[in-house]
Coordinates of C-alpha atoms and ligand atoms in Angstrom, one line a residue:
X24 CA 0.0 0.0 0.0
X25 CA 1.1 3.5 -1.0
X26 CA 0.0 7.0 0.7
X27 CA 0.8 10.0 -1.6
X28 CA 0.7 13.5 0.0
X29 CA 1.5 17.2 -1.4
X30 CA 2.1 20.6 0.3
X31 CA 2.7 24.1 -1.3
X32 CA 6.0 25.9 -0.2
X33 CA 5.1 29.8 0.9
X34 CA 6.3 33.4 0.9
X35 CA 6.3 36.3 4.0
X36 CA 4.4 39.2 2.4
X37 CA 5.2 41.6 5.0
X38 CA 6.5 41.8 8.8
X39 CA 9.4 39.2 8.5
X40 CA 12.2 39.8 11.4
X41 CA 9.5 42.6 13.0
X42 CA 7.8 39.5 14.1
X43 CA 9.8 38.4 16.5
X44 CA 9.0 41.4 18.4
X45 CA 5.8 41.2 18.4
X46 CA 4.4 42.8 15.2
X47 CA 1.9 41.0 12.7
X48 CA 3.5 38.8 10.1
X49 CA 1.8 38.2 6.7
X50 CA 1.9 35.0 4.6
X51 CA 0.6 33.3 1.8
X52 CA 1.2 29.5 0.5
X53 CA 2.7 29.6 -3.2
X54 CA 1.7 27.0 -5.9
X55 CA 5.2 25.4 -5.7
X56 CA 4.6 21.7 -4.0
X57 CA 6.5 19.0 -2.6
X58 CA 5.0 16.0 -2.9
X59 CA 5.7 12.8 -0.7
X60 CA 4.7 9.2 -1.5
X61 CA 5.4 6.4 1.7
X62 CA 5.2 3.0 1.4
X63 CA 5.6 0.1 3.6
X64 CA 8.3 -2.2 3.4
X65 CA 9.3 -5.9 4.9
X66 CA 12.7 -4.7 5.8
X67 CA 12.9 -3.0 9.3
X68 CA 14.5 0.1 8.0
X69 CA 13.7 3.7 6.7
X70 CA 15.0 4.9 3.5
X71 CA 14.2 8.4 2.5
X72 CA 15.0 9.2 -1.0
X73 CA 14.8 12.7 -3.1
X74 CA 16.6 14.6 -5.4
X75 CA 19.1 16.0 -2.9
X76 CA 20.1 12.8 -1.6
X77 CA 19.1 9.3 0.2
X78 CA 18.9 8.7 3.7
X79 CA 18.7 4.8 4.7
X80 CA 19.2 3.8 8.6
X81 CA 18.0 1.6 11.0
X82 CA 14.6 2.8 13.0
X83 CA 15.4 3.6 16.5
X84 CA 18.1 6.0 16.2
X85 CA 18.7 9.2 18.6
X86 CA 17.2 12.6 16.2
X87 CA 20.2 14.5 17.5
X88 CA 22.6 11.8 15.7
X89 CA 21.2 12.2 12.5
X90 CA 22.9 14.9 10.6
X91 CA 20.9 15.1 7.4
X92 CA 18.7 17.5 5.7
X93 CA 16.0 14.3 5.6
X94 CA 15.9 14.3 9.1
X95 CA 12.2 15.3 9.6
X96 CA 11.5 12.5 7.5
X97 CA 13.2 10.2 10.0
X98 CA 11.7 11.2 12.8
X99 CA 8.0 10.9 11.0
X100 CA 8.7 7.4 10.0
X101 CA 10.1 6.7 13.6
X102 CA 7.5 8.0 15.3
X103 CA 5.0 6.3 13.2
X104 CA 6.8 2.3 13.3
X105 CA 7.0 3.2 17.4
X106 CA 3.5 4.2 17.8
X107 CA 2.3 1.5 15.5
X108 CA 4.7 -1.3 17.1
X109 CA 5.8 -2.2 13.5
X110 CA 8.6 -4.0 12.8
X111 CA 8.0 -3.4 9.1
X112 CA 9.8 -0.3 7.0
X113 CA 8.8 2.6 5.4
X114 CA 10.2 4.2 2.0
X115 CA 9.8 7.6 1.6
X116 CA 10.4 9.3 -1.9
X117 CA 10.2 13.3 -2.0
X118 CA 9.4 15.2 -5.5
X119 CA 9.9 19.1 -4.8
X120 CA 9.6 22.0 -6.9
X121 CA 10.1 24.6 -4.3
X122 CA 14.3 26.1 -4.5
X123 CA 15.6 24.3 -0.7
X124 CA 17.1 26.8 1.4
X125 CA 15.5 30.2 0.1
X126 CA 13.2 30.9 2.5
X127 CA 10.5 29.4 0.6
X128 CA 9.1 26.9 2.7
X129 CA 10.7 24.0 1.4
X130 CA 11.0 22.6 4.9
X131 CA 7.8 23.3 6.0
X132 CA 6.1 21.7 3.0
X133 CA 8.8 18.3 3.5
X134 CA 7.1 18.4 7.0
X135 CA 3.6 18.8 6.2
X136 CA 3.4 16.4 3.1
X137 CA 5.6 14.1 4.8
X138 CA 3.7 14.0 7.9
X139 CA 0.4 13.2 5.7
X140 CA 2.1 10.8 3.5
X141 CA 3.7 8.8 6.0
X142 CA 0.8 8.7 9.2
X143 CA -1.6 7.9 7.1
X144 CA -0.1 4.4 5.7
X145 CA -1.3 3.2 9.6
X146 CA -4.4 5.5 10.2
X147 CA -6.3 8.3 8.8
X148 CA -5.1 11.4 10.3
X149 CA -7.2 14.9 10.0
X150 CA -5.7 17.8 9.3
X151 CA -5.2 19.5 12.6
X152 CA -3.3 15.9 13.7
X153 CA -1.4 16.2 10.4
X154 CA -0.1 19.5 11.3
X155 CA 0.5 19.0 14.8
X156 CA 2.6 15.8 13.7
X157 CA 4.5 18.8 10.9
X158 CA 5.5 20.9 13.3
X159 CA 7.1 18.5 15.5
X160 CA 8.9 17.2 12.9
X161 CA 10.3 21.1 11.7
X162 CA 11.5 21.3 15.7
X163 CA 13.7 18.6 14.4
X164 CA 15.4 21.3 13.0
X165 CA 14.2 24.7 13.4
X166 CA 13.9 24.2 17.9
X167 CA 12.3 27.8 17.7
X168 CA 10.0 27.5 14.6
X169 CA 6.7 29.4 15.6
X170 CA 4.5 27.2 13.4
X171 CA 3.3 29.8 10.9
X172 CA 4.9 28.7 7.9
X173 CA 3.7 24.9 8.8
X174 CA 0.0 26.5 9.2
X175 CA 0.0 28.6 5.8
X176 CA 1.6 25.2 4.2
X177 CA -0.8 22.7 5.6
X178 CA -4.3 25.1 4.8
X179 CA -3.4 27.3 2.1
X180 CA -4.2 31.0 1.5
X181 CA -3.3 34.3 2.9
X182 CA -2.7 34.2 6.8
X183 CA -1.8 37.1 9.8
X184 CA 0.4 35.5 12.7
X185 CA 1.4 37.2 16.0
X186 CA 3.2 35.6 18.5
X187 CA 0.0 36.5 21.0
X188 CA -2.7 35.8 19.4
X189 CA -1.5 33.0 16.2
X190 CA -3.1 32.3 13.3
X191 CA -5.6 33.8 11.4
X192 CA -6.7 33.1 7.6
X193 CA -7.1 36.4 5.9
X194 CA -10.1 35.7 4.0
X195 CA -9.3 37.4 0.4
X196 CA -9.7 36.7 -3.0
X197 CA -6.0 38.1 -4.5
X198 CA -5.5 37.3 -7.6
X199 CA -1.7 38.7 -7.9
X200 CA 1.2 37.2 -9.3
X201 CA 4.6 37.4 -7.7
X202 CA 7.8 37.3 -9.4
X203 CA 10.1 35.6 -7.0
X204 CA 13.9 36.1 -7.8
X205 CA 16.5 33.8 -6.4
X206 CA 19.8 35.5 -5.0
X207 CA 21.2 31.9 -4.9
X208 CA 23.2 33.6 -2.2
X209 CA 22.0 30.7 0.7
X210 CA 21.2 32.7 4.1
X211 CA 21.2 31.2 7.4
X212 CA 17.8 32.5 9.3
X213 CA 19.6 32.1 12.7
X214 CA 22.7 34.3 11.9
X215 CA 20.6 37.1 10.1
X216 CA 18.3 36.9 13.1
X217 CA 21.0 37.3 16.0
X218 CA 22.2 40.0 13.7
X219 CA 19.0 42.3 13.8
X220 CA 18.7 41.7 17.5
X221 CA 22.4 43.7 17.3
X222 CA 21.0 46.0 15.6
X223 CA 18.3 46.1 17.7
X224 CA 20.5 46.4 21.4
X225 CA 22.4 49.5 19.6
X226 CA 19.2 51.3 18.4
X227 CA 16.6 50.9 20.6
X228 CA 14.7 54.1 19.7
X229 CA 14.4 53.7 16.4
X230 CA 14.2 50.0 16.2
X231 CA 11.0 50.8 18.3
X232 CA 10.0 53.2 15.8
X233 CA 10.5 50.7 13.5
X234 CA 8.2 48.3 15.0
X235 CA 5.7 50.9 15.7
X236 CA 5.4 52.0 12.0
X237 CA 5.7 47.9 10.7
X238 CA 2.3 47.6 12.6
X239 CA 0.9 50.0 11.0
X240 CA 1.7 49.5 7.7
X241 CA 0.4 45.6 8.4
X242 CA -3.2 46.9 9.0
X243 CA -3.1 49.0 6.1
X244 CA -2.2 45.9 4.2
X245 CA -4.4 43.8 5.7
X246 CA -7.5 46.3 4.5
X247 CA -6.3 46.2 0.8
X248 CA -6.0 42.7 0.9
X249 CA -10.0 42.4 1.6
X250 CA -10.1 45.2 -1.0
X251 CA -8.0 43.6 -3.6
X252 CA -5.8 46.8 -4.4
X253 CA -2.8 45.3 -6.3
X254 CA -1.3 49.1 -7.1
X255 CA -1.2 50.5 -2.9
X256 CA -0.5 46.7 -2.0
X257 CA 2.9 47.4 -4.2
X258 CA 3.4 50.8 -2.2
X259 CA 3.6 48.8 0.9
X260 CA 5.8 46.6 -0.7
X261 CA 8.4 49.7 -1.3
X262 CA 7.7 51.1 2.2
X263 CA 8.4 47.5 4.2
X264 CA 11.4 47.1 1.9
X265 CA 12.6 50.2 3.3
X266 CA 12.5 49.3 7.2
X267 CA 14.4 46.1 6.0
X268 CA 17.0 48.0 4.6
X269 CA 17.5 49.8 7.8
X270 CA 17.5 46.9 10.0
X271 CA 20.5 45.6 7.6
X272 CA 19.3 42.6 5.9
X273 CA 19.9 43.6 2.5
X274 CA 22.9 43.5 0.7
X275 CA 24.3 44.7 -3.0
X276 CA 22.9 41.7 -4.8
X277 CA 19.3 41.8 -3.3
X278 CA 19.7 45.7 -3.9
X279 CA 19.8 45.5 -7.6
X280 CA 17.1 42.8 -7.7
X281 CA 14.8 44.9 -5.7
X282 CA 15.8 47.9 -8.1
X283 CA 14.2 45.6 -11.2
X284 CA 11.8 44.5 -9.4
X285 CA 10.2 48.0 -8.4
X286 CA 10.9 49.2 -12.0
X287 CA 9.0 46.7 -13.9
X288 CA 6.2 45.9 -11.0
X289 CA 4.0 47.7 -8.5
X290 CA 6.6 46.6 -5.7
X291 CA 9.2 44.7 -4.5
X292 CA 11.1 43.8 -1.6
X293 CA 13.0 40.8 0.4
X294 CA 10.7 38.2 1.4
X295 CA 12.0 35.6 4.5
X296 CA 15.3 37.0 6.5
X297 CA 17.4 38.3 4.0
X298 CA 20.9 38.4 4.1
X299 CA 20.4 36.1 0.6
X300 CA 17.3 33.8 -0.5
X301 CA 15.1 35.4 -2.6
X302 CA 13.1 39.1 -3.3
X303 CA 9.5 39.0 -4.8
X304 CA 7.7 41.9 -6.9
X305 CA 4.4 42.1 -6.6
X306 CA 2.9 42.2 -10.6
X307 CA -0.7 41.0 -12.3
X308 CA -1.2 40.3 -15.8
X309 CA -0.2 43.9 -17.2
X310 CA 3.2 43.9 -16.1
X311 CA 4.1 40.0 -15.6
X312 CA 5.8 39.3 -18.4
X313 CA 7.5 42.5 -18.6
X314 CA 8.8 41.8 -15.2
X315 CA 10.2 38.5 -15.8
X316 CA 12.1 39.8 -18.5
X317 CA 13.9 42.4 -17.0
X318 CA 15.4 39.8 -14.5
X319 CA 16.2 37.5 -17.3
X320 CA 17.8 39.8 -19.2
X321 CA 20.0 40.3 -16.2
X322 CA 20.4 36.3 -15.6
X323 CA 18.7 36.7 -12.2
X324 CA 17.2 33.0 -11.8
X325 CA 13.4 33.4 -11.4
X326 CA 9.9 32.7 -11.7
X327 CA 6.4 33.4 -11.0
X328 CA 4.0 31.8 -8.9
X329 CA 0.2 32.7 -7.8
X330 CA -1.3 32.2 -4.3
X331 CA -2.2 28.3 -3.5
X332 CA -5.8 28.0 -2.3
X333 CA -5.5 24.5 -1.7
X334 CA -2.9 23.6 1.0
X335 CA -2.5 20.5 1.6
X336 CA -3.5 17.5 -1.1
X337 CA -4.0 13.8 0.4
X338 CA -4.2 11.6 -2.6
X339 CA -5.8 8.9 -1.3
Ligands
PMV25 O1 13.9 32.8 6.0 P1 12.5 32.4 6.4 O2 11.5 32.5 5.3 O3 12.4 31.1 7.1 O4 11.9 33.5 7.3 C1 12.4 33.9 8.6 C2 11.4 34.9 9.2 C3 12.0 35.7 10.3 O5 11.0 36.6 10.6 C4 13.2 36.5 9.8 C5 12.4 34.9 11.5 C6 11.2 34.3 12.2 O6 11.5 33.4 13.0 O7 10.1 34.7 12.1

């Protein structure tokens, strides 16, 4: 027997890094998927494969030994032949078209799909289980992951996250395209992160400002959302682009990217942490094309994607 699972990757809209002070964080799920297909096998083992590698080891190992991008993957099929008392195997095989290590979701969507895929060749698990099961698997490697990106991968749509309060679906009907550009420059969250909170320690003042005028421009957004105003939406996108320029996540590279970006769309900025991954500009069908050729003509590496409606996909 076979279980087949897919999840869409995602992209921070506004209020990355501002979010872990406290200030509203916007995300949508992006139709780029990975999709996962578990099976059961005779031989106690579990043997992940994909296209960035394989992963095949005994069941019972400690997570903190394994030292492998796969790892959620491990500790899904683990957990699963422990709860189950199997003494079977499982094979996992992951298909991804989301760029790994961008900031867009490609962990979170390994988790989610994953964790459908694989519990459900023993039982059938709803969605709230299936994300619960996601997110512990993402702690496998992220210890501090809030959960959003998880959320946004495993229901779909535009969502609003604060650290107080959590999730909320932002019920709109958007119809945008985004551009995404890939720096290819690979960022680690973590260091970017700690690197804001300097920022933070020798700036208090205006890094409260900062915060203070993020919030703001969140509700604003959140109000053209519902209205679906593409053309202020891109404003936004210049003026939140500007707050993470001051914080310091932006370098040369992302600089020029976000320069073609806001001259061939209504907007663009960094989306995730910066520091490398990718920029998005905010376009719809006037201006798409346009705006993909003028990063092409510059060999910037990108694409376009829409909003995913559809979050996670159980096949059978
Ligand atoms: O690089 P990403 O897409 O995983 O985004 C990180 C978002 C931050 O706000 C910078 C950090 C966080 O934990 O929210």
């Amino acid at each position: 027997m076979k279980s087949k699972a897919s999840a869409p990757g995602k992209v921070i809209l506004f209020g990355e890094h501002f979010v872990v002070y406290g200030v509203k964080v916007i995300l949508c799920a992006i139709n780029k998927r990975i999709t996962v297909t578990a099976e059961k096998i005779e031989e106690h083992k579990i043997s992940i494969k994909s296209n960035i590698g394989d992963l095949i080891l005994e069941p019972n190992k400690p997570i903190s030994e394994i030292n492998s991008p796969l790892k959620p993957f491990y500790y899904l099929a683990n957990k699963m032949l422990q709860t189950q008392n199997q003494i079977t195997g499982i094979e996992t095989t992951v298909e991804s078209d989301i760029p790994l290590g961008v900031g867009l979701g490609s962990s979170s969507a390994c988790c989610v799909a994953g964790a459908a895929a694989i519990s459900r060749l023993f039982t059938e698990t709803s969605k709230e289980e299936i994300l619960e099961l996601a997110i512990a698997a993402e702690k496998t490697i992220f210890q501090n992951t809030s959960g959003a990106d998880c959320t946004v991968c495993t229901y779909g749509g535009i969502m609003e996250y604060n650290k107080k309060n959590g999730f909320t679906k932002i019920e709109s009907e958007s119809n945008f395209h985004l551009v995404i550009a890939n720096s290819n420059i690979k960022h680690s969250t973590e260091s970017v992160v700690a690197g804001v909170k300097q920022f933070k320690e020798e700036n208090e003042v205006e890094f409260s400002k900062l915060c203070n005028d993020e919030s703001k421009l969140v509700e604003d957004v959140l109000k053209l959302l519902k209205d679906n105003n593409t053309k202020e939406l891109g404003q936004k996108i210049i003026q939140n682009q500007e707050y993470l320029e001051r914080i310091g996540v932006s370098n040369e590279k992302l600089r020029d990217m976000i320069m073609i970006g806001q001259k061939s769309s209504f907007g663009a900025k960094i989306t995730g942490a910066g520091g490398g991954g990718c920029i998005f500009a905010l376009t719809d069908e006037t201006n798409l094309e346009h705006s993909i050729n003028q990063f092409k003509e510059k060999n910037y590496d990108c694409f376009s994607v829409k909003i995913d409606f559809k979050g996670l996909i159980l096949f059978n």
